[in-house]
mmCIF file of C-alpha atoms in Angstrom:
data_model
loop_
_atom_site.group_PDB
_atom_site.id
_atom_site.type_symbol
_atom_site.label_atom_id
_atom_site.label_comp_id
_atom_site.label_asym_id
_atom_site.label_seq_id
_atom_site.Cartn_x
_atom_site.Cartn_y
_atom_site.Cartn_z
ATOM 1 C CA UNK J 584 -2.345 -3.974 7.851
ATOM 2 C CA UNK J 585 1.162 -2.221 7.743
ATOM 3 C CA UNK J 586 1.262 0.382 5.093
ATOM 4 C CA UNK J 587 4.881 1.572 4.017
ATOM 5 C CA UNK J 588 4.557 5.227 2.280
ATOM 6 C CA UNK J 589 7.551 6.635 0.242
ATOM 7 C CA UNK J 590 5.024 9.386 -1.618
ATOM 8 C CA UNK J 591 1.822 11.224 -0.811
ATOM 9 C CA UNK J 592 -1.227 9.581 -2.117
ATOM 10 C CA UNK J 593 -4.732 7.830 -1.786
ATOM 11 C CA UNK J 594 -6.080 7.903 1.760
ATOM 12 C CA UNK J 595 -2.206 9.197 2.815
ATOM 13 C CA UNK J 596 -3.286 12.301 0.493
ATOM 14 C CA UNK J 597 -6.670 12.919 2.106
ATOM 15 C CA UNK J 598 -5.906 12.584 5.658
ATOM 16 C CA UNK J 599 -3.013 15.228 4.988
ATOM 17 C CA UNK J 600 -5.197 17.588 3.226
ATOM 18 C CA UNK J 601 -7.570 17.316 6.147
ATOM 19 C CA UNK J 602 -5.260 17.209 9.039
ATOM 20 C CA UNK J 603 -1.623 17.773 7.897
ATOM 21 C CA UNK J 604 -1.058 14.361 9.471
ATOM 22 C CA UNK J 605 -0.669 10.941 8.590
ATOM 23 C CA UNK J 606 -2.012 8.316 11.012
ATOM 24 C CA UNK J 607 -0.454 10.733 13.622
ATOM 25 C CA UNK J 608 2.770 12.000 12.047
ATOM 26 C CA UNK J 609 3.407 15.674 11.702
ATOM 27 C CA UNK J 610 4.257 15.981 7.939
ATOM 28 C CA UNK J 611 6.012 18.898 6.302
ATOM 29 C CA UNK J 612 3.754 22.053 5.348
ATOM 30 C CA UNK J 613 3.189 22.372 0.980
ATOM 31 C CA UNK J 614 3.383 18.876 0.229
ATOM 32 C CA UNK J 615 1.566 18.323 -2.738
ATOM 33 C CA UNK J 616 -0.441 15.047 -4.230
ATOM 34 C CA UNK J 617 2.037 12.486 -4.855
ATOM 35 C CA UNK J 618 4.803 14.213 -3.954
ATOM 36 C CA UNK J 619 8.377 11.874 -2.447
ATOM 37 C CA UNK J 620 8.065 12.286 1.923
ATOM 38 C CA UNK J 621 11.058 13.009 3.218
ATOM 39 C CA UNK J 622 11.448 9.415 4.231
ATOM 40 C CA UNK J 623 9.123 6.089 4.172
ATOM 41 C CA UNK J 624 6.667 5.845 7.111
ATOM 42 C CA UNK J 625 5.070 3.191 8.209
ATOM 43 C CA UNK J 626 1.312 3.772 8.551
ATOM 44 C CA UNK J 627 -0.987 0.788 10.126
ATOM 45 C CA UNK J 628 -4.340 0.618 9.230
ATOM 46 C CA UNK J 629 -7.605 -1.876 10.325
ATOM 47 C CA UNK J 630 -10.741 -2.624 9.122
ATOM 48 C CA UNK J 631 -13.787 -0.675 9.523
ATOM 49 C CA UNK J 632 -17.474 -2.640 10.370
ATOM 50 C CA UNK J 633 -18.191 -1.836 6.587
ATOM 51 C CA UNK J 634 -14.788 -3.442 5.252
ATOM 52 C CA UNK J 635 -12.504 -0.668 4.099
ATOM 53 C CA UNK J 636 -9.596 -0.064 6.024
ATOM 54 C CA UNK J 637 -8.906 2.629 8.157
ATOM 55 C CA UNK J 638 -5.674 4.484 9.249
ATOM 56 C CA UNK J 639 -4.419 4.428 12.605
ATOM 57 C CA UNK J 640 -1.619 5.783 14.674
ATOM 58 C CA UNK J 641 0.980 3.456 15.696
ATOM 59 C CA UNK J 642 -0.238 3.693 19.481
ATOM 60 C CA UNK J 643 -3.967 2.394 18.362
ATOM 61 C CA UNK J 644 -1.870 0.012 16.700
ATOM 62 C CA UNK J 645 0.059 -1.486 19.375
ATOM 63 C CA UNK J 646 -3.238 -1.569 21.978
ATOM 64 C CA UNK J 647 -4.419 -4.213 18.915
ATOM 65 C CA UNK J 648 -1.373 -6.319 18.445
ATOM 66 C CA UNK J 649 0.897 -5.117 21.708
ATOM 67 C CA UNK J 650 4.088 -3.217 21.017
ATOM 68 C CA UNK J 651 6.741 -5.523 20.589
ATOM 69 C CA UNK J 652 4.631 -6.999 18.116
ATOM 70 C CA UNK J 653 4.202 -3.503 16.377
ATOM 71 C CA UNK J 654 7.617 -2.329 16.409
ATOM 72 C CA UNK J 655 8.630 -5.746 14.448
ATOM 73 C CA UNK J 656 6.016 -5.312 12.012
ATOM 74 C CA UNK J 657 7.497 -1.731 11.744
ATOM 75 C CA UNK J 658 10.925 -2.858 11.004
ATOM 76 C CA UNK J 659 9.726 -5.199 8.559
ATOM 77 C CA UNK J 660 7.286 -2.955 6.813
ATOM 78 C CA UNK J 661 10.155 -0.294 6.337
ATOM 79 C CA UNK J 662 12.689 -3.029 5.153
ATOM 80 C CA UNK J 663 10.524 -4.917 2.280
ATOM 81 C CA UNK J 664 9.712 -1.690 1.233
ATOM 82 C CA UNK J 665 13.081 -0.141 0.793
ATOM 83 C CA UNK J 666 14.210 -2.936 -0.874
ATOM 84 C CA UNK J 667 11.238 -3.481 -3.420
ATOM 85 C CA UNK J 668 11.086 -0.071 -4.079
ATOM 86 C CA UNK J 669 14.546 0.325 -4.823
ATOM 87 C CA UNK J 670 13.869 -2.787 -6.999
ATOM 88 C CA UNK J 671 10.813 -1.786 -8.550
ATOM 89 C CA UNK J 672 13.206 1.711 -9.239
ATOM 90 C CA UNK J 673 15.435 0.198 -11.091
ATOM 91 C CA UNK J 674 13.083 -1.412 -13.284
ATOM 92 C CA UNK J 675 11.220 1.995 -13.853
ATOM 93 C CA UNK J 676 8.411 1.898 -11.745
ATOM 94 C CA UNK J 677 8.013 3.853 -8.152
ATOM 95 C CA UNK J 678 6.519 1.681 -5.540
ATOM 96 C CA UNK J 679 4.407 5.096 -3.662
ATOM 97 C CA UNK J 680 3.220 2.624 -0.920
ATOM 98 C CA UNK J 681 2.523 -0.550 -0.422
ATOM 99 C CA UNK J 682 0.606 -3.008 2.587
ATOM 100 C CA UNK J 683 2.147 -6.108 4.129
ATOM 101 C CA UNK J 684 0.331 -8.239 6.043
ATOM 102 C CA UNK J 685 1.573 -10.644 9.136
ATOM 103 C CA UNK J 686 0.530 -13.601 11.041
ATOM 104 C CA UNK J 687 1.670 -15.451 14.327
ATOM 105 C CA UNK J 688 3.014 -18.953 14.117
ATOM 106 C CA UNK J 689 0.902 -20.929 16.594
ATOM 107 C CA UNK J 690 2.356 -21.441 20.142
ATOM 108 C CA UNK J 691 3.589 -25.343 20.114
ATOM 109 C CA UNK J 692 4.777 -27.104 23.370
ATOM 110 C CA UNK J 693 8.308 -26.202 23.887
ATOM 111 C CA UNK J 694 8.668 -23.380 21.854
ATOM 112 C CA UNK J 695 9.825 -20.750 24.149
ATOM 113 C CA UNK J 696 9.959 -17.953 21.309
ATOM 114 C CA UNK J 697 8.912 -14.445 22.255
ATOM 115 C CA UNK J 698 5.876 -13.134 20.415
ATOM 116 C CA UNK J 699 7.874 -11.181 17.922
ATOM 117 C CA UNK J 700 9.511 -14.222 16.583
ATOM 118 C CA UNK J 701 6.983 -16.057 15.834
ATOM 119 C CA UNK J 702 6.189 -13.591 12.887
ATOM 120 C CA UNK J 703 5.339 -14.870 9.716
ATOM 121 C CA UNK J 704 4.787 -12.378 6.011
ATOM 122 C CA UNK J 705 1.376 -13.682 4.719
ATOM 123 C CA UNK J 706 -0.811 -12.773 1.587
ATOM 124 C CA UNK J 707 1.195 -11.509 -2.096
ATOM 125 C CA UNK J 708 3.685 -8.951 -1.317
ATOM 126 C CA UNK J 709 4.854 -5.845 -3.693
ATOM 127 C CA UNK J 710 1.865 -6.305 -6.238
ATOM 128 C CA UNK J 711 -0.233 -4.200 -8.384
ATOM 129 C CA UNK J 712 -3.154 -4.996 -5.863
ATOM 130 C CA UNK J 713 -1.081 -4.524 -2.295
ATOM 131 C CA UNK J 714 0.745 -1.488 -3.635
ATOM 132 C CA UNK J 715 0.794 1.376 -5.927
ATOM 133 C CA UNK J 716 2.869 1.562 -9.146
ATOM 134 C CA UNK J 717 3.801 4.429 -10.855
ATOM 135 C CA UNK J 718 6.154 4.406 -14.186
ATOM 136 C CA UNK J 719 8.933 6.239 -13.072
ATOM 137 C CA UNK J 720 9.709 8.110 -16.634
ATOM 138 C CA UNK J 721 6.215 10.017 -16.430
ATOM 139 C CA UNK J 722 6.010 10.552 -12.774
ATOM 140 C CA UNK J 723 5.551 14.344 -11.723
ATOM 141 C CA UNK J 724 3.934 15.713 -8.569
ATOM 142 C CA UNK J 725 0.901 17.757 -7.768
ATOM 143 C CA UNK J 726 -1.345 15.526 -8.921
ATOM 144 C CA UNK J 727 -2.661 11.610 -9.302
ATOM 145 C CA UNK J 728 -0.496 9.564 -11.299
ATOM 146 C CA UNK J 729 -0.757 7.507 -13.821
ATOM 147 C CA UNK J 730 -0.631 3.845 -12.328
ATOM 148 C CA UNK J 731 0.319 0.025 -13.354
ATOM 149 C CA UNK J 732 -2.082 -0.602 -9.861
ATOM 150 C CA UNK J 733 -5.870 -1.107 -9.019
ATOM 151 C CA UNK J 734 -6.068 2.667 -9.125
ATOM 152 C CA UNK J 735 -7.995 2.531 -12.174
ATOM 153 C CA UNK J 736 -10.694 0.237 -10.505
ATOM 154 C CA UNK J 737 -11.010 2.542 -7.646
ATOM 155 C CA UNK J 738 -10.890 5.692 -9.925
ATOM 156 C CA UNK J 739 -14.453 3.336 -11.835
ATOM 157 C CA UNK J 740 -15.671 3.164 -8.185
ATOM 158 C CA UNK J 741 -15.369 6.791 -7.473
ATOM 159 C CA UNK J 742 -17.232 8.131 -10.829
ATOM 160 C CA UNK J 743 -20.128 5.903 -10.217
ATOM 161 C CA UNK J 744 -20.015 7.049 -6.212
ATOM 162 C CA UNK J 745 -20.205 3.554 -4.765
ATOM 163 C CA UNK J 746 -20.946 3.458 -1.099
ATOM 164 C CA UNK J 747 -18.224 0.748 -0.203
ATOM 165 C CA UNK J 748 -21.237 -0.832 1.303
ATOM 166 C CA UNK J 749 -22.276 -4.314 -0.352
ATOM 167 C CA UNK J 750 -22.981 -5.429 -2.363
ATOM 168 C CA UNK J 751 -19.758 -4.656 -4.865
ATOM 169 C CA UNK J 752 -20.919 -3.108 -7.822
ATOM 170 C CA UNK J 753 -20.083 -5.658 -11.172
ATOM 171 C CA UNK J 754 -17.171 -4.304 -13.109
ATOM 172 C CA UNK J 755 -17.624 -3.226 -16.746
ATOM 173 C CA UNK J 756 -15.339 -5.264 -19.364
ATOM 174 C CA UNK J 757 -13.811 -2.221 -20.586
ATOM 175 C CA UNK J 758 -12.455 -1.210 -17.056
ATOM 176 C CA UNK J 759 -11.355 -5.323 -16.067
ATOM 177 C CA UNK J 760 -9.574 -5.667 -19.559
ATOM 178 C CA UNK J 761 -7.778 -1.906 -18.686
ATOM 179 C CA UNK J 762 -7.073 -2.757 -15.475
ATOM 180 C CA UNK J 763 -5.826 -6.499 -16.770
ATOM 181 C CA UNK J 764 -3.167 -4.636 -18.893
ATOM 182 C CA UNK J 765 -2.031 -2.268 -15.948
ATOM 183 C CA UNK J 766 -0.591 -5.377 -14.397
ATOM 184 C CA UNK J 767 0.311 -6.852 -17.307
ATOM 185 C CA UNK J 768 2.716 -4.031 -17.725
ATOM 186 C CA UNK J 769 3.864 -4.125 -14.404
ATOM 187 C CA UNK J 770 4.819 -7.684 -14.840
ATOM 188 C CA UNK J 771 6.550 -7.277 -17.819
ATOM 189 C CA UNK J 772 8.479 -4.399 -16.076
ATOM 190 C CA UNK J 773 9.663 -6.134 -12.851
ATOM 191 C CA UNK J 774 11.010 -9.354 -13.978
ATOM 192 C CA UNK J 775 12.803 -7.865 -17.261
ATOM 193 C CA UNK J 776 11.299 -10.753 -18.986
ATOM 194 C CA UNK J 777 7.896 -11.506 -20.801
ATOM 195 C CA UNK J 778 5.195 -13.363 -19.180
ATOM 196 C CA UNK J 779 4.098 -16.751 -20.037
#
């Protein structure tokens, strides 16, 4: 997976806490939760044996997919991001980070294309499940957020301390209908029109 981070949160948050690092980059001393990085950084993760994803540095990265591969995901990754968060910005919402995830077009006969352009964007891009939404007129740092994202479901997850192990614990109406109306608002934010 090929995380683009703009702001300090989630896993990003932890792993700095712990290490003052972010899948191997050196970030600033006094940062604070949710705070704006200096720049975007890219941040690849992978799956662990249990299924939650891990982060990685960008040279565990490119043993997995080889580096021209990686530093075209890179450039991709930072791109989409800086132009759906400036998007999402203008609508009012701040894009803190977001995943993208890329396939290979299948070698056919004949097709002489190097490795790194034969990369394809897969699976929903810049959504309340790949990414985290903030609204922009409430944000303030040194602290969580409020969110338009599946924050809320992971926020249920943590109070009842499930193990990420399956099975996945049943949701309660109450936090599905919430979390419904999260992306509901997002929705109704980004396109400046109403949903059918």
């Amino acid at each position: 997976e090929c995380v683009a981070r703009g702001y300090l949160s989630g896993s990003g948050w932890k792993d700095y806490v712990a290490t003052g690092e972010l899948c191997g980059i050196r970030l600033p001393k006094g940062l604070r939760e949710s705070d704006r990085l200096p720049e975007p950084i890219f941040t690849p993760a992978t799956k662990a044996q249990s299924g939650h994803d891990i982060n990685i540095t960008e040279k565990d990265a490119a043993e997995l997919v080889g580096k021209r591969v990686l530093d075209r995901v890179k450039e991709l990754t930072l791109r989409l991001y800086a132009e759906g968060s400036a998007h999402a910005e203008s609508c009012g919402i701040i894009v803190a980070d977001t995943k993208f995830e890329f396939g290979l077009v299948a070698v056919e006969d004949g097709d002489g294309r190097p490795v790194e352009d034969r990369i394809i964007l897969i699976d929903e891009v810049l959504t309340p499940d790949s990414s985290r939404f903030w609204p922009k007129d409430s944000y303030s740092p040194g602290g969580a957020q409020k969110s338009f994202d599946k924050q809320f479901v992971r926020d249920y997850l943590d109070r009842i301390r499930w193990n990420k192990m399956p099975p996945v614990p049943s949701l309660p109406a109450d936090v599905v209908a919430k979390t419904r109306e999260k992306y509901w608002d997002a929705f109704r934010l980004l396109p400046a029109r109403e949903p059918d």
